[in-house]
Short mmCIF file of C-alpha atoms in Angstrom, two decimals:
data_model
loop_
_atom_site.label_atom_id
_atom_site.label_comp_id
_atom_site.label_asym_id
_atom_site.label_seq_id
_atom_site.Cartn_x
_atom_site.Cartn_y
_atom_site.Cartn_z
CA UNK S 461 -134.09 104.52 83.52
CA UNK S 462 -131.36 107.48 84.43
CA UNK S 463 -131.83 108.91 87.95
CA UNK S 464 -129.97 112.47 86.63
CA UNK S 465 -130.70 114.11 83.70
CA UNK S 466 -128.07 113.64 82.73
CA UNK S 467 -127.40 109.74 81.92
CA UNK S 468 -123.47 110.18 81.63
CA UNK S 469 -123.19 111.06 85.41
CA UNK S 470 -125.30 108.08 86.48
CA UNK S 471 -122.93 105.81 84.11
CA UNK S 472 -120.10 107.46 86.38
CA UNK S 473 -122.26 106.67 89.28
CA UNK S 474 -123.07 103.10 88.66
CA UNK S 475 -119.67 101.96 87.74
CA UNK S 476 -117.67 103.64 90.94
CA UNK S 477 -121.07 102.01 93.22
CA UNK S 478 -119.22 98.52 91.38
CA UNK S 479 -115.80 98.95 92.38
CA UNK S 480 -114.79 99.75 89.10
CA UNK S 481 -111.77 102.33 87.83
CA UNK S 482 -114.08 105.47 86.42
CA UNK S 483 -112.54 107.43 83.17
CA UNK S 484 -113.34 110.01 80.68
CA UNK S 485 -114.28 112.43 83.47
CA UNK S 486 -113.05 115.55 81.29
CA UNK S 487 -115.04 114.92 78.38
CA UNK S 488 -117.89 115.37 80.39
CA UNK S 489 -116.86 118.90 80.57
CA UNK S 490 -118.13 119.66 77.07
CA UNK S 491 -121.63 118.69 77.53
CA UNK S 492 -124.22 121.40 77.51
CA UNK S 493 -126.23 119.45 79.98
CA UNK S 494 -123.25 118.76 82.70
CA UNK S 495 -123.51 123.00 82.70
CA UNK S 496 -126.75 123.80 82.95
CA UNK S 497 -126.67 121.36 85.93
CA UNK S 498 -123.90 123.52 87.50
CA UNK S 499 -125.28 126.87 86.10
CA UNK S 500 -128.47 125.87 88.12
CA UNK S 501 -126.19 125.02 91.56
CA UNK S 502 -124.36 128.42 91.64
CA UNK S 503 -126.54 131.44 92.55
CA UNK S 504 -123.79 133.92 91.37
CA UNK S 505 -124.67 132.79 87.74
CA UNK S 506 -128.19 131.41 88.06
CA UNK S 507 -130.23 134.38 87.10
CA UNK S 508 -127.12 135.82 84.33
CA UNK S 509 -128.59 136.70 81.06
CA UNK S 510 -128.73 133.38 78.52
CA UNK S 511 -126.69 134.92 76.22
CA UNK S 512 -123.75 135.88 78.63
CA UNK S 513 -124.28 132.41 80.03
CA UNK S 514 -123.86 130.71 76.58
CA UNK S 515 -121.11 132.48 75.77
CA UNK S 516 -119.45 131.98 78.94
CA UNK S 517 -119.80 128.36 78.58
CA UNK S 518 -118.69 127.92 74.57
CA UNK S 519 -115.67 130.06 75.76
CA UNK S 520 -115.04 127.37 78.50
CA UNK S 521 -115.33 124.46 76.66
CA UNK S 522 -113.23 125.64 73.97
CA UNK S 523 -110.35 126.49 76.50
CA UNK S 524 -111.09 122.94 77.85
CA UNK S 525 -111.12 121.22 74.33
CA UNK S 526 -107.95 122.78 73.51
CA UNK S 527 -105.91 122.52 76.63
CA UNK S 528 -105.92 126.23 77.19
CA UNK S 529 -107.78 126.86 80.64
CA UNK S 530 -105.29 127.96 83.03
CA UNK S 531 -107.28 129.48 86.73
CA UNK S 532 -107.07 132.89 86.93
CA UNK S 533 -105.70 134.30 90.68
CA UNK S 534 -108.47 135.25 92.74
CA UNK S 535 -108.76 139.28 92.23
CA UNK S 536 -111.61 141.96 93.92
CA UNK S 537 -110.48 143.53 90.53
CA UNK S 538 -113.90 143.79 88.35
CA UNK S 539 -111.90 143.50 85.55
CA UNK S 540 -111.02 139.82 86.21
CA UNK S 541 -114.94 139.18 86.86
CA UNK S 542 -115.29 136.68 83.52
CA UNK S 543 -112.17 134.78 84.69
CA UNK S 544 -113.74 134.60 88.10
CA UNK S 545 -116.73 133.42 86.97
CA UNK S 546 -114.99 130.45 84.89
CA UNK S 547 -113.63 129.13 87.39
CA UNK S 548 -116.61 129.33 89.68
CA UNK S 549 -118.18 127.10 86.84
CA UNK S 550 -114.90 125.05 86.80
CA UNK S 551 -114.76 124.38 90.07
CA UNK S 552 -118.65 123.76 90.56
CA UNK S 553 -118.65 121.16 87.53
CA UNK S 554 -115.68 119.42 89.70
CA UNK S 555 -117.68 119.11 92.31
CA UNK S 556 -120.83 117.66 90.22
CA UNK S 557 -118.48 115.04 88.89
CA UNK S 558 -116.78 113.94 92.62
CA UNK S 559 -120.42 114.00 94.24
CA UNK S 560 -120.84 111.39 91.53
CA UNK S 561 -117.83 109.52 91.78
CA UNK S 562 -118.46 108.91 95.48
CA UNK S 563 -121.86 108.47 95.70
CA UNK S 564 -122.67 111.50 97.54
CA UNK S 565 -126.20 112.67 95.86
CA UNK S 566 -126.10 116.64 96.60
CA UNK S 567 -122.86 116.98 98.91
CA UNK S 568 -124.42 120.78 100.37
CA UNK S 569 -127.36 118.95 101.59
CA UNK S 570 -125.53 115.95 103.01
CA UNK S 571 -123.31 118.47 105.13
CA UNK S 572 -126.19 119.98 106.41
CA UNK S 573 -127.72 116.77 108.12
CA UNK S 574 -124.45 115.62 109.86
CA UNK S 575 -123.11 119.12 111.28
CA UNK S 576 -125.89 118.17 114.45
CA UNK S 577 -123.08 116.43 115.26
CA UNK S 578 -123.56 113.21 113.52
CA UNK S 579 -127.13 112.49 114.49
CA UNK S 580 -126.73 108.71 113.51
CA UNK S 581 -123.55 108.03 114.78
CA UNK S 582 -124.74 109.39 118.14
CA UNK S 583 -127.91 106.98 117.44
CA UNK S 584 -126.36 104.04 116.66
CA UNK S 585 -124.07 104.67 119.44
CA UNK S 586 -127.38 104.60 122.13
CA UNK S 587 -128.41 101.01 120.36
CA UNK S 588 -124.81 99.52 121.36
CA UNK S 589 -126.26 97.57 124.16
CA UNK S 590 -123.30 95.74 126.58
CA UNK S 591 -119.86 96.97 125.64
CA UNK S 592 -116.70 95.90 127.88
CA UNK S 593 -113.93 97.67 126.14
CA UNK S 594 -113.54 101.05 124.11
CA UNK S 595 -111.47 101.71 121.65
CA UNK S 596 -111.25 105.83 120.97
CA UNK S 597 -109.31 107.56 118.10
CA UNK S 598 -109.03 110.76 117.60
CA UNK S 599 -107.34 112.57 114.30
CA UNK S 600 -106.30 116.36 115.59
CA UNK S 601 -105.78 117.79 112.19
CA UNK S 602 -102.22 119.70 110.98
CA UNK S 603 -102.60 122.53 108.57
CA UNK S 604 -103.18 122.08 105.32
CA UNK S 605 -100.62 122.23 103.20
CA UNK S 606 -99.68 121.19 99.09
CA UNK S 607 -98.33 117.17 100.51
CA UNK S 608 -101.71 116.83 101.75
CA UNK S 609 -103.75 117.34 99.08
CA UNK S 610 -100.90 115.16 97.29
CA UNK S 611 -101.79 112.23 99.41
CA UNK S 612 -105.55 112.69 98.73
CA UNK S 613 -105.00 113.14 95.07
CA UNK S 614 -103.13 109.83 95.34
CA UNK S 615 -106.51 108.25 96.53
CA UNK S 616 -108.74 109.69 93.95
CA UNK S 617 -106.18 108.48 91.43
CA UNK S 618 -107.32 104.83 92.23
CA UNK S 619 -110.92 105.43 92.02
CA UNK S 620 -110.60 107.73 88.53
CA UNK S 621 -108.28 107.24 85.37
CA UNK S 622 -108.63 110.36 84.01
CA UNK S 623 -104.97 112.44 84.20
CA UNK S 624 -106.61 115.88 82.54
CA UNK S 625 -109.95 115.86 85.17
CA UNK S 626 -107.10 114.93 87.99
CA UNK S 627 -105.21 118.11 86.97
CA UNK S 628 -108.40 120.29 87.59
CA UNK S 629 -109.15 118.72 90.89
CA UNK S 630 -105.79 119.46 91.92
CA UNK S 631 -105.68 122.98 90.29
CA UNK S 632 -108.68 124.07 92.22
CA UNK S 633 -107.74 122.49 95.18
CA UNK S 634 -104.51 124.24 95.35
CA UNK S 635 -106.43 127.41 95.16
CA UNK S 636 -107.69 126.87 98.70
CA UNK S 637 -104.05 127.16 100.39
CA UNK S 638 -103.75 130.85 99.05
CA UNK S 639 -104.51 132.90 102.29
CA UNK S 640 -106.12 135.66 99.95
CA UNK S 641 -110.23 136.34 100.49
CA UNK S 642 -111.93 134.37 97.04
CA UNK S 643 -114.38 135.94 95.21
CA UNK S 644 -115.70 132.91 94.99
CA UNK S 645 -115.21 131.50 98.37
CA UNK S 646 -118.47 129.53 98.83
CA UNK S 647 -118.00 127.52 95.57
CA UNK S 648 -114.17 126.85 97.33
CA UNK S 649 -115.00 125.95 100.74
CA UNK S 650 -118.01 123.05 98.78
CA UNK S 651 -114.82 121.64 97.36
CA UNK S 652 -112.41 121.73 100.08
CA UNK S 653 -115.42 120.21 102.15
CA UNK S 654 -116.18 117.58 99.81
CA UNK S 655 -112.53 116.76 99.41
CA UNK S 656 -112.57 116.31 103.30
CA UNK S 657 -115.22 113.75 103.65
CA UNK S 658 -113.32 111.88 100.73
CA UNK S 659 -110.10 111.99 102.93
CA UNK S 660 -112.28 110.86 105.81
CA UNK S 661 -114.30 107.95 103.96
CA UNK S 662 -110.65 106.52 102.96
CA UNK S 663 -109.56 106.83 107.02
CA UNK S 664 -112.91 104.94 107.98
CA UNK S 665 -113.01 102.32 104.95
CA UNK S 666 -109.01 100.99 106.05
CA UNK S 667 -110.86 100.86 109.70
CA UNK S 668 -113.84 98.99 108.41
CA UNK S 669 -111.48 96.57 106.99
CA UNK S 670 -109.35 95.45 109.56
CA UNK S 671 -113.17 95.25 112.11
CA UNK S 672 -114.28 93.27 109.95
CA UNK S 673 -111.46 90.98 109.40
CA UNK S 674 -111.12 90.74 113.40
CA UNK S 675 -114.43 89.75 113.78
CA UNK S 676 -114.03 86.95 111.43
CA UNK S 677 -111.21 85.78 112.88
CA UNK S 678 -112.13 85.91 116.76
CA UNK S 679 -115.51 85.32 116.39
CA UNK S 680 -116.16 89.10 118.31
CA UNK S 681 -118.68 91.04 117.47
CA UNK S 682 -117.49 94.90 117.10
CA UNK S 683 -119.30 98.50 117.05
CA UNK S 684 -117.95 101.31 115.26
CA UNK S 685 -119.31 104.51 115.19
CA UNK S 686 -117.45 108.17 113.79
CA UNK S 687 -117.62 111.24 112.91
CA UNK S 688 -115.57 113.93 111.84
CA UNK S 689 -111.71 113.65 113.58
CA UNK S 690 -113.50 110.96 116.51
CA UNK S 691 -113.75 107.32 115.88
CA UNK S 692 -114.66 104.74 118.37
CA UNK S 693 -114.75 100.99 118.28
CA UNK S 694 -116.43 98.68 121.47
CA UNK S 695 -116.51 95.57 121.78
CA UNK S 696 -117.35 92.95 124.67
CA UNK S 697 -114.73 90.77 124.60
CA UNK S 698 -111.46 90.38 126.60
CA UNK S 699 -109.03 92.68 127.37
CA UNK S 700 -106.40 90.80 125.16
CA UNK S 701 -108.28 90.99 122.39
CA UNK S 702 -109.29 94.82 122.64
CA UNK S 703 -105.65 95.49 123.07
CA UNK S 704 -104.77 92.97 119.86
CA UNK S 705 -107.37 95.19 117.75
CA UNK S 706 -105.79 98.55 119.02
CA UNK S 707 -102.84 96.78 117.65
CA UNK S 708 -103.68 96.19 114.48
CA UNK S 709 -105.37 99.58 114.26
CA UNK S 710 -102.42 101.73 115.15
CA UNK S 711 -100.16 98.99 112.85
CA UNK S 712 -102.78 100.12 109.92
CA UNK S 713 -102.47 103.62 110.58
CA UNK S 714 -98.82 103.62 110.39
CA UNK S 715 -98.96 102.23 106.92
CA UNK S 716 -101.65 104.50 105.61
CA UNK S 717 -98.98 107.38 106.26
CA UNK S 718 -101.72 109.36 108.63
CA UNK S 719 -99.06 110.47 110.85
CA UNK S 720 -98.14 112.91 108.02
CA UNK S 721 -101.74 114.88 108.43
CA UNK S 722 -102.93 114.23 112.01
CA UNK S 723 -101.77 113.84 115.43
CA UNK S 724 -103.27 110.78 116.18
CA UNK S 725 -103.97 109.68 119.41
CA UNK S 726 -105.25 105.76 120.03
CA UNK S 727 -106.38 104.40 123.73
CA UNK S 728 -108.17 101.39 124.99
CA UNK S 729 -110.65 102.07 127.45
CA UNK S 730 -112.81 100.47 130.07
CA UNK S 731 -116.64 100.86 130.61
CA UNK S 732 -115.89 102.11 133.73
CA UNK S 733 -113.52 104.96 132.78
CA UNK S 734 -114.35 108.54 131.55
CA UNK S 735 -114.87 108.21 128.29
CA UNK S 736 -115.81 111.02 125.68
CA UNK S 737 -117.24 111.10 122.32
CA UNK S 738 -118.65 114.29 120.38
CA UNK S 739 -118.88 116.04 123.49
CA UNK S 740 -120.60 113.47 125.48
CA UNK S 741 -119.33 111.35 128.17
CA UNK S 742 -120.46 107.64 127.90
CA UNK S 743 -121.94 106.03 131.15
CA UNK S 744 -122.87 102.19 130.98
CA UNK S 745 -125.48 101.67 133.51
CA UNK S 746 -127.70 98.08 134.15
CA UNK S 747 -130.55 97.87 132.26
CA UNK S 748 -133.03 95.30 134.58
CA UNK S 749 -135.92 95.73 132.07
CA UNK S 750 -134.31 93.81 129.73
CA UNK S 751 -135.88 90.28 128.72
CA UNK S 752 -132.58 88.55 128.40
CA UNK S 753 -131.81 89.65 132.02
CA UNK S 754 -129.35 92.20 133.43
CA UNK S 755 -127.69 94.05 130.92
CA UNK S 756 -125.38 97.14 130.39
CA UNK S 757 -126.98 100.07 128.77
CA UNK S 758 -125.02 103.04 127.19
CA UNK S 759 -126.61 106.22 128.28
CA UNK S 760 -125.12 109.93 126.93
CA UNK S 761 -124.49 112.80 129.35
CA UNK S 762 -123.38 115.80 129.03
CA UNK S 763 -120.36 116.47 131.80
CA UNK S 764 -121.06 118.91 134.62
CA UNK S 765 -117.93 121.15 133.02
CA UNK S 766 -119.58 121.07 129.90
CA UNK S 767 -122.19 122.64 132.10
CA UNK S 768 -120.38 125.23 134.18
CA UNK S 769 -118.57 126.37 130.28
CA UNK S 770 -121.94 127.02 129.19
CA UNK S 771 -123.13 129.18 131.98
CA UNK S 772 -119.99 130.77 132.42
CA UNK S 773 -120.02 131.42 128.92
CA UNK S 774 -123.75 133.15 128.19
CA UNK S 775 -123.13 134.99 131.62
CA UNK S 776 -125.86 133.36 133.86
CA UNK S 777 -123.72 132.60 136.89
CA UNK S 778 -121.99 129.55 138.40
CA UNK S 779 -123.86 126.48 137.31
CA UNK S 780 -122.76 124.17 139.88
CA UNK S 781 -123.03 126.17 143.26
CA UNK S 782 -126.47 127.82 140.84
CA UNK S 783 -125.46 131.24 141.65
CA UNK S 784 -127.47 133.38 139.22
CA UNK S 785 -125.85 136.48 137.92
CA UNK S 786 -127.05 140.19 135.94
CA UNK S 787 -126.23 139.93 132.51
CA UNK S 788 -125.54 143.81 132.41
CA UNK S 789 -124.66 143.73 128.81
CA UNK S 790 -128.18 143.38 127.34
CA UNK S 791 -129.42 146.26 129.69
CA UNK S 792 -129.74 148.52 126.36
CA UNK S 793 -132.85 146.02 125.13
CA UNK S 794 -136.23 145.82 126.13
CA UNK S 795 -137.55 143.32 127.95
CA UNK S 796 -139.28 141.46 125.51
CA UNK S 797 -135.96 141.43 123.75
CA UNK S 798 -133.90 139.90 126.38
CA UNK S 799 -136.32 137.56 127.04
CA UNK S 800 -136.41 136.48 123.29
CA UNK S 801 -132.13 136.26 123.68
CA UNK S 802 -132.82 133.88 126.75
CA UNK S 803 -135.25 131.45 124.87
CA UNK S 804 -133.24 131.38 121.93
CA UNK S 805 -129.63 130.37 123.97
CA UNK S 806 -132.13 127.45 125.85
CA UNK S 807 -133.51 126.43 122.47
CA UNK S 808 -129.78 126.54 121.03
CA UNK S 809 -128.93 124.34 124.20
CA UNK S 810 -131.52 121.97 124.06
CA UNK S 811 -130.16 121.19 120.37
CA UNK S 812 -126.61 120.94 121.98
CA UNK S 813 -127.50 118.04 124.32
CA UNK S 814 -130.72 116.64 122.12
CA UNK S 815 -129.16 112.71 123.17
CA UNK S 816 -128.88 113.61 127.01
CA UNK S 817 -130.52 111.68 129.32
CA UNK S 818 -128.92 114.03 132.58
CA UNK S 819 -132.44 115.71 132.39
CA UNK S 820 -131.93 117.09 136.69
CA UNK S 821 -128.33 119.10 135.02
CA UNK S 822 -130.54 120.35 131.88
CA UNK S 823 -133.07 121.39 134.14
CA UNK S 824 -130.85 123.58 136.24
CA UNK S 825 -129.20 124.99 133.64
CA UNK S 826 -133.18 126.29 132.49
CA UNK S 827 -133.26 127.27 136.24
CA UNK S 828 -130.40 128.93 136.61
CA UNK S 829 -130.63 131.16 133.53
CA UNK S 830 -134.54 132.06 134.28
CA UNK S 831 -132.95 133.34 137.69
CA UNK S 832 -130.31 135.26 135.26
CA UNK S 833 -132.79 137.06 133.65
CA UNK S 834 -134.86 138.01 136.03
CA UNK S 835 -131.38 139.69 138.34
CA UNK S 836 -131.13 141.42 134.46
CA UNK S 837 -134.69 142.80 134.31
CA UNK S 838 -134.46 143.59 138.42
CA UNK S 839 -131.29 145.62 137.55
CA UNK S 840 -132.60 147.35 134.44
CA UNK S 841 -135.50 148.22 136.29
CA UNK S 842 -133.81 149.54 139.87
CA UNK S 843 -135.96 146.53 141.42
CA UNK S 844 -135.89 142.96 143.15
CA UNK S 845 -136.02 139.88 141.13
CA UNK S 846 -138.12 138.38 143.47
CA UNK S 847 -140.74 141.16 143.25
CA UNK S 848 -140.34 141.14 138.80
CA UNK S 849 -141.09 137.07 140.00
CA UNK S 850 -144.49 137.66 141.01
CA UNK S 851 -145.74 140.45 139.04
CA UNK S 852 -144.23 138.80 135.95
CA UNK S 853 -146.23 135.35 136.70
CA UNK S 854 -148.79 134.46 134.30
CA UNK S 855 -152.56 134.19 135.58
CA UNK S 856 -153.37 130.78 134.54
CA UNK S 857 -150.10 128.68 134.85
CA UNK S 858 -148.21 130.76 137.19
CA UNK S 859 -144.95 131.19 135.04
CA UNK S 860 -142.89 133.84 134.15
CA UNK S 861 -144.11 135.76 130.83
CA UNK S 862 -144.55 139.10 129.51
CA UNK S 863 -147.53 140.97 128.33
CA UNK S 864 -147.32 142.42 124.81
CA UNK S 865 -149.82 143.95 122.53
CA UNK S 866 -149.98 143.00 118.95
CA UNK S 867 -151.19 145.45 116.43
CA UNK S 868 -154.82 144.67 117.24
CA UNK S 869 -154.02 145.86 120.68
CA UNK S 870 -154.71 142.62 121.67
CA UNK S 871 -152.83 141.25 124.65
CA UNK S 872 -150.69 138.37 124.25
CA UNK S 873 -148.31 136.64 126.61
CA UNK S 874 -144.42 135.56 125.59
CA UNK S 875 -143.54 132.96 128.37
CA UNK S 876 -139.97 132.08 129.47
CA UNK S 877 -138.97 128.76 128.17
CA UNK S 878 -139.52 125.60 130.94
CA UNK S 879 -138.20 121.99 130.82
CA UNK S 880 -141.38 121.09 129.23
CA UNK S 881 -140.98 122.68 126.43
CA UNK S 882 -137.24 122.08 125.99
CA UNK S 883 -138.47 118.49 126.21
CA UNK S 884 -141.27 119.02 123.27
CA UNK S 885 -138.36 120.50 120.91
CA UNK S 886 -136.04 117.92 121.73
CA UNK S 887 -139.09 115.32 120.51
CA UNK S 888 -140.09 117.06 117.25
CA UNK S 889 -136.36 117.66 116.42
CA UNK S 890 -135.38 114.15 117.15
CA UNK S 891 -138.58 112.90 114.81
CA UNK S 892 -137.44 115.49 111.74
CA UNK S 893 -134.08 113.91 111.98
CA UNK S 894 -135.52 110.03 111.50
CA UNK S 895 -137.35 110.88 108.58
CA UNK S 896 -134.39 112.29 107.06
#
């Protein structure tokens, strides 16, 4: 039984899942059903008239057939709007076919659960238990230029036999280096991400191999967890070995021809030094609870300059000495308004630091900018924020709110965002993300 609808993807599918070489990638290009799977997936052509849409297509597939499909230069010119729209469908179908290749179900969707950042990498990072030794990586990316895309052409090449669908991959790719705005930008950047997490799965595969050829070797067990340009390894083990592993690593990193692409920067270090990992700092504290007896457990904190950027940043005042400040550019909204802007920047920080466990920092932060806004709505109003403080305190449970009327004339109350409920958001996001 076929997963897709259409069964030539899954065959596709199935054999790159084996290890094996994939071809005949461009004659899927002149099935009706590979298009109306990519007609369906781009919303500039979904709701086209059938007709247009057929046509389009047999005019594709003809050009395809007969080697004559060249990609037009991306024009605002509505005159070039058929040759735009071929090689949205061009470019879409490329996708399709990669998605497949790699085993990425729908690539859009996939991006969208790992830009929080990496919710299981930060996850299985928390479950790492006693680690002595760190190894951190981190890939600072140069531009992206023609001998890139080369090199990850070159690593497609060995997963798909197929020199015409090749061509196209590299065709549309290339169109991503022109600095020009696209008319058909979102279709680009799909491919250009796509592309990237193919670059990236080839950068953590060569890792996975050497771990898992040290382990066998020295009998070590070893974590690795990554995500986007950061990549750390830990392991509880000696500090020869670590520095044999970082080694090896920087040895294989050297021969994958990296350098080219990144600025790479490798370093080995202990539990007890600073170390840093999608904008968390790592703290290994003893865990006495444990059955096996003491133990080291990883905790993740956001740093206190983190902190003092954020505050600094949304204009609430100096986090660390908790001087509250006026924000006077929101003076020009109402109150109800400003307080909606303060709830949403908490809510938006809460998601920042959902695998914090520095709750006394998060708190003052929630302090701090409740403070803010209150100095904003004492300023607006040519009064004190500790008088706004008390008339603004709600009659049951004594916090800040605001009365509004709805169009019942009804009186409702919109209450300033505590710890409590930062804390309740943190626990429903957090539950959302594990049944994903």
């Amino acid at each position: 039984m076929t997963i897709h609808p259409f069964p030539q993807l899954d065959v596709i599918q199935r054999a790159a899942q084996q290890g094996k070489v994939v071809f005949d990638c461009y004659r899927l290009l002149y099935n009706d059903d590979l298009w109306q799977i990519v007609i369906m997936r781009t919303i500039r052509l979904r709701y086209l008239h059938r007709q247009i849409k057929d046509k389009m297509i047999k005019e594709l597939v003809y050009e395809l057939k007969s080697g004559k499909f060249r990609f037009s230069q991306p024009s605002k010119s509505k005159l070039n709007e058929n040759l735009h729209m071929k090689n949205i469908l061009i470019i879409e179908s490329v996708v399709v076919i990669l998605e497949h290749i790699y085993h990425l179900g729908n690539f859009e969707k996939l991006l969208l659960i790992k830009n929080n950042p990496s919710f299981s990498s930060l996850q299985k990072l928390k479950s790492w238990g006693t680690i002595n030794w760190f190894i951190k990586i981190k890939l600072k990316k140069i531009p992206f230029s023609q001998q890139h895309l080369e090199f990850l052409i070159n690593k497609i090449k060995r997963k798909v036999n197929d020199q015409r669908f090749i061509q196209l991959v590299f065709y549309a790719s290339m169109l991503s280096l022109q600095k020009q705005h696209h008319p058909y930008s979102y279709t680009m950047i799909k491919l250009s991400n796509l592309l990237e997490h193919i670059f990236q799965e080839s950068v953590v595969q060569n890792l996975k191999g050497i771990i898992d050829a040290f382990e066998r070797n020295n009998g070590t067990s070893i974590k690795f967890v990554f995500n986007k340009e950061e990549y750390l390894v830990g392991l509880n083990s000696t500090k020869v070995h670590a520095n044999r592993l970082l080694g090896e690593i920087n040895n294989e990193l050297d021969r994958s021809g990296l350098h080219s692409f990144y600025d790479i920067q490798s370093n080995l270090n202990h539990r007890g030094d600073r170390i840093y990992f999608q904008n968390y700092q790592l703290s290994s504290k003893r865990n006495y609870l444990s059955n096996s007896g003491t133990s080291q457990q990883l905790n993740l904190i956001i740093p206190k300059q983190q902190m003092n950027q954020w505050a600094s940043q949304k204009g609430y005042g100096v986090f660390q000495e908790h001087i509250p400040l006026a924000r006077k550019r929101l003076l020009h909204f109402s109150a109800q308004e400003i307080l909606k802007i303060y709830n949403e920047e908490l809510i938006s920080f809460a998601n920042h630091c959902l695998f914090a466990v520095n709750f006394n920092d998060i708190e003052k932060m929630v302090h701090l900018a409740e403070s803010s806004f209150l100095k904003t709505l004492a300023f607006k109003y040519k009064t004190t924020a500790k008088q706004l403080a008390m008339s603004m305190k709600h009659p049951r449970n004594k916090r800040i709110a605001l009365v509004c009327n709805d169009k019942c004339k009804n009186q409702t109350f919109i209450m300033f965002i505590k710890m409590y409920d930062l804390k309740l958001h943190r626990k429903k996001v957090l539950q959302k993300f594990s049944e994903v």
